XYZ file of N, CA, C and O in Angstrom:
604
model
N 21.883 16.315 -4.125
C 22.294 15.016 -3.647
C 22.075 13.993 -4.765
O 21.031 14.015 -5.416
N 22.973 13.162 -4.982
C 22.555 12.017 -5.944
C 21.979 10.807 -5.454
O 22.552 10.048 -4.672
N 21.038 10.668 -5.844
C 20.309 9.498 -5.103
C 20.383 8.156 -6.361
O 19.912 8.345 -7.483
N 20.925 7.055 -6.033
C 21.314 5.684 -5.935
C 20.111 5.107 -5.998
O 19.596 5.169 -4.882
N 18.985 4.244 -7.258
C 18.256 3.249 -6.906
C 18.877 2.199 -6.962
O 19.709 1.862 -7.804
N 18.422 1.519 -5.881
C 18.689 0.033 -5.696
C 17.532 -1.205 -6.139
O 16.371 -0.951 -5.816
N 17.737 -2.286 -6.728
C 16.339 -2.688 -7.185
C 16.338 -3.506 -5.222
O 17.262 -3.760 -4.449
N 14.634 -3.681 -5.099
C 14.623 -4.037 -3.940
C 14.602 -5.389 -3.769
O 14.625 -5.786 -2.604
N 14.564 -6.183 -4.636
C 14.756 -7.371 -4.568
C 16.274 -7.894 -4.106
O 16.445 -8.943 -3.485
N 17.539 -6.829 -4.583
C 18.673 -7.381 -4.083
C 18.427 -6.294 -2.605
O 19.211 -6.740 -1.767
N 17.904 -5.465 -2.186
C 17.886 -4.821 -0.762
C 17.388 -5.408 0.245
O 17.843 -5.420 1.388
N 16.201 -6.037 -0.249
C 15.249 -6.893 0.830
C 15.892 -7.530 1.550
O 15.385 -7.393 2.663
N 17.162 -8.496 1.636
C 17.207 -9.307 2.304
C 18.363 -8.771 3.722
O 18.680 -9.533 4.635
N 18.930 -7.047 3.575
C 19.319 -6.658 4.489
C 18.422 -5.806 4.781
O 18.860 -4.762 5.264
N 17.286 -5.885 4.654
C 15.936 -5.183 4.967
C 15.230 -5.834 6.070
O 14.558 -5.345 6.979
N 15.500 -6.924 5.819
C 14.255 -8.023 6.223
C 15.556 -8.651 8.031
O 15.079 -9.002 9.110
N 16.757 -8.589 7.776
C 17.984 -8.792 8.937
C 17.819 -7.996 9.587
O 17.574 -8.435 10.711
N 17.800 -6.477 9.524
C 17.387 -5.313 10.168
C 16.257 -5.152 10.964
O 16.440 -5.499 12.131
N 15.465 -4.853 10.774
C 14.033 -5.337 10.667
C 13.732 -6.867 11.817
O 13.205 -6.765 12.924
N 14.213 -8.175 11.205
C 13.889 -9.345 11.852
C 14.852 -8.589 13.713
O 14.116 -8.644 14.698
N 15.988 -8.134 13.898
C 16.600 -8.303 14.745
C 16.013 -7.151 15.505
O 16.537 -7.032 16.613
N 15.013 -6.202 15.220
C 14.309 -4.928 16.021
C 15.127 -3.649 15.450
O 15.373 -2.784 16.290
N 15.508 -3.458 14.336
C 15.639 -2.577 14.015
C 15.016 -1.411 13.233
O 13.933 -1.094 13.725
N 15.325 -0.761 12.293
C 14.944 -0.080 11.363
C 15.524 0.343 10.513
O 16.735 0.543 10.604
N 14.721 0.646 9.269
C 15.308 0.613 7.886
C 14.925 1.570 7.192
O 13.892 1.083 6.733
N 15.017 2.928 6.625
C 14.580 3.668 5.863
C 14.673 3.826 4.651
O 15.840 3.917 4.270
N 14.027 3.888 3.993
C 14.115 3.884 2.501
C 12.966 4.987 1.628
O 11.978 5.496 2.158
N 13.325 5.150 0.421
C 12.841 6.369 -0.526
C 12.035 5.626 -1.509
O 12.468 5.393 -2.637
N 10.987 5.288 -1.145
C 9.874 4.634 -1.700
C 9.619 5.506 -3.754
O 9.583 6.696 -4.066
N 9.545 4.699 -4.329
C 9.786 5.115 -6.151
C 8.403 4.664 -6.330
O 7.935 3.655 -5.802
N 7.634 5.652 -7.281
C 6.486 5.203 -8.001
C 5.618 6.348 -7.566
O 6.169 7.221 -6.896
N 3.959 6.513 -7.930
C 2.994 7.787 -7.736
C 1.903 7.556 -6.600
O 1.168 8.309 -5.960
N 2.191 5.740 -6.642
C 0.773 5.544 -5.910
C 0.525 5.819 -4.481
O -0.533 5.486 -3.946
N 1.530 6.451 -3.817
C 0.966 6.992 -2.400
C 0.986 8.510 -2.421
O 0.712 8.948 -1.304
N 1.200 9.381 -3.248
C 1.093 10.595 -4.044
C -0.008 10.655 -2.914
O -0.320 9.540 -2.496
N -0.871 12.057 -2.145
C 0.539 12.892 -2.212
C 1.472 12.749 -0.912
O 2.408 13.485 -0.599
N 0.995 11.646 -0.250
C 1.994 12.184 1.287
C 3.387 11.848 0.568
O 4.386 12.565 0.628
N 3.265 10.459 -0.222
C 4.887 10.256 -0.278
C 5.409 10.574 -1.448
O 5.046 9.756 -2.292
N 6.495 11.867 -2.130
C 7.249 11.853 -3.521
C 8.478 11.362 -3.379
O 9.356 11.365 -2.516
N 8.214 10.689 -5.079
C 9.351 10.049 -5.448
C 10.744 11.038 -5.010
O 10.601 12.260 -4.978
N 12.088 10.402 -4.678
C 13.186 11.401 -4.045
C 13.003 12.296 -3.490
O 13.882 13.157 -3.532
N 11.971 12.510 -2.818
C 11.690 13.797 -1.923
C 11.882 13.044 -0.084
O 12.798 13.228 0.717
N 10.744 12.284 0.040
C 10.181 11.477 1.278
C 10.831 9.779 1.148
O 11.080 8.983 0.243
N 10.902 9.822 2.466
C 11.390 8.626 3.199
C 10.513 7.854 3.674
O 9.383 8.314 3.512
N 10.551 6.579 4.351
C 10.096 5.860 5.470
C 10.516 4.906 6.276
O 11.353 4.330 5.581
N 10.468 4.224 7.557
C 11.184 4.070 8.234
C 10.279 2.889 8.485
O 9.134 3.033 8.915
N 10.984 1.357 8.120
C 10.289 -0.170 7.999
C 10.577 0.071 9.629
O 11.059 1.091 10.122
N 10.155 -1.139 10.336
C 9.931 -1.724 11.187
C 9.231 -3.433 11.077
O 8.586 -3.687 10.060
N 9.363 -4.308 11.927
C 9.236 -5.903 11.460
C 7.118 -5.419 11.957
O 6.628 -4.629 12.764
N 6.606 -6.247 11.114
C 5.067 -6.240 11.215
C 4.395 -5.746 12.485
O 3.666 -4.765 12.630
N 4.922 -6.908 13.631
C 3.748 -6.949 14.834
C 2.798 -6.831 14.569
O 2.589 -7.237 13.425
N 1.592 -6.265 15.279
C 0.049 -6.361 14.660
C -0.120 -5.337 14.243
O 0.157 -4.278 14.807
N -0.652 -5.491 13.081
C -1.148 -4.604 11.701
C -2.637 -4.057 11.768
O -3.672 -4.721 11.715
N -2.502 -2.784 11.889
C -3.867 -2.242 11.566
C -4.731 -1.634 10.357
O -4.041 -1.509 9.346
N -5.925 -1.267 10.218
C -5.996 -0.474 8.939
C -5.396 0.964 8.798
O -5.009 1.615 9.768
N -5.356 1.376 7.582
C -4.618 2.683 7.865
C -2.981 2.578 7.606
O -2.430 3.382 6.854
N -2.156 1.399 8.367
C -0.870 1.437 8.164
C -0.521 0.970 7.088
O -1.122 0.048 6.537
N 0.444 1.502 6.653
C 1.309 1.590 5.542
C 2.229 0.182 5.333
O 2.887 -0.238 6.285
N 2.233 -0.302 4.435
C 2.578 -1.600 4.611
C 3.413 -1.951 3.531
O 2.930 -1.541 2.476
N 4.537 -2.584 3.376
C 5.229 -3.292 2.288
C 5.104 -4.464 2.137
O 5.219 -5.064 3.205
N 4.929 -5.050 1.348
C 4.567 -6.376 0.978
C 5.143 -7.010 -0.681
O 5.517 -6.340 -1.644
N 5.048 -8.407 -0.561
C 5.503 -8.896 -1.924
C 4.140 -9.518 -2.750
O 3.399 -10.405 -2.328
N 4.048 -8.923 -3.815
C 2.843 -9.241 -4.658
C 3.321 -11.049 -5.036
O 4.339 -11.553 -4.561
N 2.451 -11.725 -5.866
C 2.888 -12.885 -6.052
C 3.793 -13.003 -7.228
O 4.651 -13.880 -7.322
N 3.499 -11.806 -8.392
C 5.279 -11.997 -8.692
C 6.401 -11.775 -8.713
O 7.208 -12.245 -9.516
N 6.667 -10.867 -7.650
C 7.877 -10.674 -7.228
C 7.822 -9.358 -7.001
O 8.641 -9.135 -6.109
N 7.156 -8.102 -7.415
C 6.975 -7.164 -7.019
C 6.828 -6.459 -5.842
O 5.884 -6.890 -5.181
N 7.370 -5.604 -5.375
C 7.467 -5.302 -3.546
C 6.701 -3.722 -4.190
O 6.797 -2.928 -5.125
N 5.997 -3.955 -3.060
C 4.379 -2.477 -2.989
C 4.743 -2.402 -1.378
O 5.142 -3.121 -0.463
N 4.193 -0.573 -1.748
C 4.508 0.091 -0.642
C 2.490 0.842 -0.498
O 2.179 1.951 -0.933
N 1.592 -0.035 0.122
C 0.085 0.701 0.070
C -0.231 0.488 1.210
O 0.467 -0.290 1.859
N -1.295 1.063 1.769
C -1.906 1.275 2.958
C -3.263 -0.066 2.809
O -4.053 -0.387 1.921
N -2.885 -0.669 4.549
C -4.001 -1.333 4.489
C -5.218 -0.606 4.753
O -5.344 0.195 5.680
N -6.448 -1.018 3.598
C -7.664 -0.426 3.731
C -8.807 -1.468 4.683
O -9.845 -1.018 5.168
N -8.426 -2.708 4.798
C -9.709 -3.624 5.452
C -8.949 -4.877 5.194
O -8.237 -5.308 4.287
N -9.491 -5.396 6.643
C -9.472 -6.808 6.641
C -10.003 -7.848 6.761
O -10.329 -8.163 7.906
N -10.262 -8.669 5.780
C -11.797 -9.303 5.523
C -11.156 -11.159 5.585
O -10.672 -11.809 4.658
N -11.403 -11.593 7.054
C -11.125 -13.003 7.170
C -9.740 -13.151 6.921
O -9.264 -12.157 7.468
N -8.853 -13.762 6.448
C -7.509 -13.666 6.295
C -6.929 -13.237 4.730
O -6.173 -13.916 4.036
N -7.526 -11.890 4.394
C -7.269 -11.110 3.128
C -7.100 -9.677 3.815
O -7.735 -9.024 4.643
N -6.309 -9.564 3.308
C -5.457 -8.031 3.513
C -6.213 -7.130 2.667
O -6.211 -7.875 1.687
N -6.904 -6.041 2.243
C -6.890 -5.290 1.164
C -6.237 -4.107 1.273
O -6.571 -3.441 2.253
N -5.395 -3.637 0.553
C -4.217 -2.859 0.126
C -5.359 -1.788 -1.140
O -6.240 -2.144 -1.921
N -4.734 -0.328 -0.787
C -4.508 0.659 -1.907
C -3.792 1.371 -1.526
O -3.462 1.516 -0.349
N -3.317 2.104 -2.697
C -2.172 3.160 -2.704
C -2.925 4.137 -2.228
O -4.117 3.845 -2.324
N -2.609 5.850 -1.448
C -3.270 6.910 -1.539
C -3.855 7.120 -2.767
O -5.004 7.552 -2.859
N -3.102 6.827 -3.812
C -3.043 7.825 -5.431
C -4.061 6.689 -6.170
O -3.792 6.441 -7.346
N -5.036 6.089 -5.655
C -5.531 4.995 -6.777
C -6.859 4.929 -6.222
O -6.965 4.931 -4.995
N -7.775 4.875 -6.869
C -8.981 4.548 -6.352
C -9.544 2.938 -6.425
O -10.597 2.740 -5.818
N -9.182 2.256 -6.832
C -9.382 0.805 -7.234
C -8.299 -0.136 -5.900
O -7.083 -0.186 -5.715
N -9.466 -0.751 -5.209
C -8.246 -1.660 -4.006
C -7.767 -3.114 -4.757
O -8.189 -3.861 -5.640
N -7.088 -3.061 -4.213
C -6.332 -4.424 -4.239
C -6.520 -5.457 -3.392
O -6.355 -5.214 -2.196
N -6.974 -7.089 -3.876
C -7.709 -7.687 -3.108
C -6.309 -8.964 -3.055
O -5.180 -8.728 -3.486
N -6.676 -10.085 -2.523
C -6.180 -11.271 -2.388
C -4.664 -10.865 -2.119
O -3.789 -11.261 -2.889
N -4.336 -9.986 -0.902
C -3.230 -10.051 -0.567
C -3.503 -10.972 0.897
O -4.558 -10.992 1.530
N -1.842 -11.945 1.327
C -2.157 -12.957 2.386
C -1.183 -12.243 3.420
O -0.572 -11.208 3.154
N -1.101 -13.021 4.816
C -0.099 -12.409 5.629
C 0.752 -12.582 5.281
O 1.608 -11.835 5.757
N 1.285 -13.636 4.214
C 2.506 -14.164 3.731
C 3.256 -12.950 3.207
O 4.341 -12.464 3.529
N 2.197 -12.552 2.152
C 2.658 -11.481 1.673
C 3.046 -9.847 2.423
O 3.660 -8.858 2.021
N 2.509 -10.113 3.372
C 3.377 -8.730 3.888
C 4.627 -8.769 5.009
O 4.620 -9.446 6.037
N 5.721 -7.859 4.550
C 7.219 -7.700 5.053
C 7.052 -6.963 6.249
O 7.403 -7.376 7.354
N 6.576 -5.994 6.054
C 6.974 -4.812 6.925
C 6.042 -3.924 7.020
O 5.031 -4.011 6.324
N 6.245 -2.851 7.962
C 4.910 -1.575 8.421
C 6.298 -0.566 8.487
O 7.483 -0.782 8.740
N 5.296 0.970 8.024
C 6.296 1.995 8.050
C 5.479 2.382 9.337
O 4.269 2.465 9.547
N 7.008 2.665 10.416
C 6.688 3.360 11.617
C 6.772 4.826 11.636
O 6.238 5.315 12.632
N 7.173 5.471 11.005
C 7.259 6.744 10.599
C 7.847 7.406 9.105
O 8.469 6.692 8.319
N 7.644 8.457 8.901
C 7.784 9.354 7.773
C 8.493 10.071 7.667
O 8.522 10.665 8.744
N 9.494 10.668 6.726
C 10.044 12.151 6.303
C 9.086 12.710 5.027
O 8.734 12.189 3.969
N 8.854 13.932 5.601
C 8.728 14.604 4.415
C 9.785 15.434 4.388
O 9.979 16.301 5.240
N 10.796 15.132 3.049
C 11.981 15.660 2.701
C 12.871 15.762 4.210
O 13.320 14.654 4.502
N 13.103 16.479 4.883
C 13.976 16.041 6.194
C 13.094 16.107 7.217
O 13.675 16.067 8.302
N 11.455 16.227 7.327
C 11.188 16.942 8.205
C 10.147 15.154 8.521
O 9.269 14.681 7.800
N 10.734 14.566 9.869
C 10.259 13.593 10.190
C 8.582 13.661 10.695
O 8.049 14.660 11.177
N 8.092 12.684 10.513
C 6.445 12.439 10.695
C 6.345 11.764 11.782
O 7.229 11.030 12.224
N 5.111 11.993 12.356
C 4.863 10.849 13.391
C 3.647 10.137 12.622
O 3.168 10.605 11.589
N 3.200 8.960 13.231
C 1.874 8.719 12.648
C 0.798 9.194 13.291
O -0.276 9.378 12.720
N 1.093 9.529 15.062
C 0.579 9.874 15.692
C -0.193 11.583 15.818
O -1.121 11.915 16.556
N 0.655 12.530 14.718
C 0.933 13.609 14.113
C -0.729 13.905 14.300
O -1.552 12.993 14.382
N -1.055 15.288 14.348
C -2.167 15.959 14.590
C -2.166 16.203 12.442
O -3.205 15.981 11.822
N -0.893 16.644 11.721
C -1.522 16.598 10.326
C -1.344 15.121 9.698
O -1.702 14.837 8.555
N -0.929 14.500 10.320
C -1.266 13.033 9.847
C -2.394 12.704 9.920
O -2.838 12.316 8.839
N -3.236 12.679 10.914
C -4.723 12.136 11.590
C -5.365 13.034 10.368
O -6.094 12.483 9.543
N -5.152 14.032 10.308
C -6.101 15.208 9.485
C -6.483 14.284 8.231
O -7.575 13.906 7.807
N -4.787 14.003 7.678
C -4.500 13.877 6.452
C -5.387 11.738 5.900
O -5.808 11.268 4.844
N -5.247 11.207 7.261
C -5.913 9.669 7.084
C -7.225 10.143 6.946
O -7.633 9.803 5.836
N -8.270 10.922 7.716
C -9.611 11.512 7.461
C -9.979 11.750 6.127
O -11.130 11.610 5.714
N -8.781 12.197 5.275
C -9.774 12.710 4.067
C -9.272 11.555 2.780
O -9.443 11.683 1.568
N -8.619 10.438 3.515
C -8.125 9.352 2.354
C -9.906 8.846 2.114
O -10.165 9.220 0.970
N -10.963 8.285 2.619
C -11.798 7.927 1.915
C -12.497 8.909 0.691
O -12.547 8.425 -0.440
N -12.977 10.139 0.895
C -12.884 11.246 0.079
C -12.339 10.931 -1.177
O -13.021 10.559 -2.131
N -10.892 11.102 -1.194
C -10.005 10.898 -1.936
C -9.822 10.249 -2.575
O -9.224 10.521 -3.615
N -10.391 8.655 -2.173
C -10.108 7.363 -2.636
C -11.319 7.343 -3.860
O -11.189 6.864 -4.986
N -12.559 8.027 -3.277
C -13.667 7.767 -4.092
C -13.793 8.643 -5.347
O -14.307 8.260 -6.398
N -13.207 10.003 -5.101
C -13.107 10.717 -6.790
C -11.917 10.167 -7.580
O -11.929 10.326 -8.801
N -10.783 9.470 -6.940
C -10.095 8.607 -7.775
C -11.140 7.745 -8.376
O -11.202 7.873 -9.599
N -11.959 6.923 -7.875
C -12.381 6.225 -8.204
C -13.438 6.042 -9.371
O -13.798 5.051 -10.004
N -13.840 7.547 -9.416
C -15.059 8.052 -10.425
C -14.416 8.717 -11.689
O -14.999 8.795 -12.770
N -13.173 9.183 -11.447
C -12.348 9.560 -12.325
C -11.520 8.682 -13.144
O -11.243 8.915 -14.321
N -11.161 7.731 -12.523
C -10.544 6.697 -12.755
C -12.027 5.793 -14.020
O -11.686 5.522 -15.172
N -13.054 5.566 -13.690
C -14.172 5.293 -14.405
C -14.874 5.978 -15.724
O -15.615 5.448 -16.553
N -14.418 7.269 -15.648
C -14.728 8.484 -16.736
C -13.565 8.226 -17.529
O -13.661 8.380 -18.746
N -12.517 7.869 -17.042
C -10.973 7.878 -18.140
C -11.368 6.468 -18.937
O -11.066 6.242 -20.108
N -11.823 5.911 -18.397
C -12.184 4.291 -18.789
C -13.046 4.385 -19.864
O -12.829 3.855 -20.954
N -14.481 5.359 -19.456
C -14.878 5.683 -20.765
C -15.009 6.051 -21.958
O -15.529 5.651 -22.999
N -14.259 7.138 -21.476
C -14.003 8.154 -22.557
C -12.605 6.855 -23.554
O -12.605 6.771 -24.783
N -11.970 6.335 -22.979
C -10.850 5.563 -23.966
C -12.104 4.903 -24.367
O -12.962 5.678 -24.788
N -12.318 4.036 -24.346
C -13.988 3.207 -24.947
C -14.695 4.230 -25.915
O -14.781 3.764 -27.051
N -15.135 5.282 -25.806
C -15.934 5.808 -26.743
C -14.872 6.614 -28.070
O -15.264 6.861 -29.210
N -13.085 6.984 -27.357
C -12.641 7.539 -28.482
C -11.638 6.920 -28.938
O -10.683 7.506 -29.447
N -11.730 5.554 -28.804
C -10.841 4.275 -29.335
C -10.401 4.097 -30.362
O -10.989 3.423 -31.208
N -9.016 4.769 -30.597
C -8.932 4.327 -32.009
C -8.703 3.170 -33.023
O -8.752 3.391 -34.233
């Protein structure tokens, strides 16, 4: 199949019509950082307009410069969102409600649709802290090691 990127800045705004009127929107999320549930041209997801947002859900949002991120909210601390990708151990802080578009209501992996409600979904949210934290120590050792073999 040939797959078509679109930049999302010209998509958003029949994203956001869809979406505003109760619909849904699927799209093939590009980049590593929700690695591994979501691969690039492999997996899908299916927007839906916000309603109330929990931790855990998957969220699209616009960074402040223009950048549209596809990360899971990790905590919500007073009116700050914190966002990480699966694939990153380092969160992302000072996101506002402003900034977020949309929640993915469900998943493809390659054709085979997800629930969130999914018995290997639940499995698979259990071992994101795990996960998050040897990113995180690894992510700290790469840091070093460039520091000590700096050329």
């Amino acid at each position: 199949m040939n797959k078509q990127f679109i930049n999302l800045c010209d998509l958003y705004p029949l994203i956001d019509e869809v979406i505003s009127s109760g619909g849904e929107f699927r799209m093939y999320p590009r980049g590593v950082s929700m690695l591994p549930l979501l691969v690039q041209g492999e997996d899908s997801v299916v927007l839906v307009s916000l309603g109330d947002v929990c931790v855990n859900d998957m969220i699209l949002y616009r960074r402040d410069s223009g950048q549209f991120v596809l990360h899971r909210l990790v905590k919500i601390e007073g009116d700050e969102y914190i966002m990480c990708g699966d694939n990153q151990g380092e969160l992302e802080r000072g996101i506002k409600k402003e900034h977020l578009l949309a929640k993915v209501k469900y998943f493809y992996k390659k054709d085979k649709k997800v629930s969130l409600d999914s018995e290997e979904y639940l499995k698979y949210l259990k071992k994101l802290p795990a996960r998050r934290k040897r990113l995180k120590i690894k992510g700290f050792f790469a840091r070093v090691k460039n520091k000590i073999f700096k050329k």
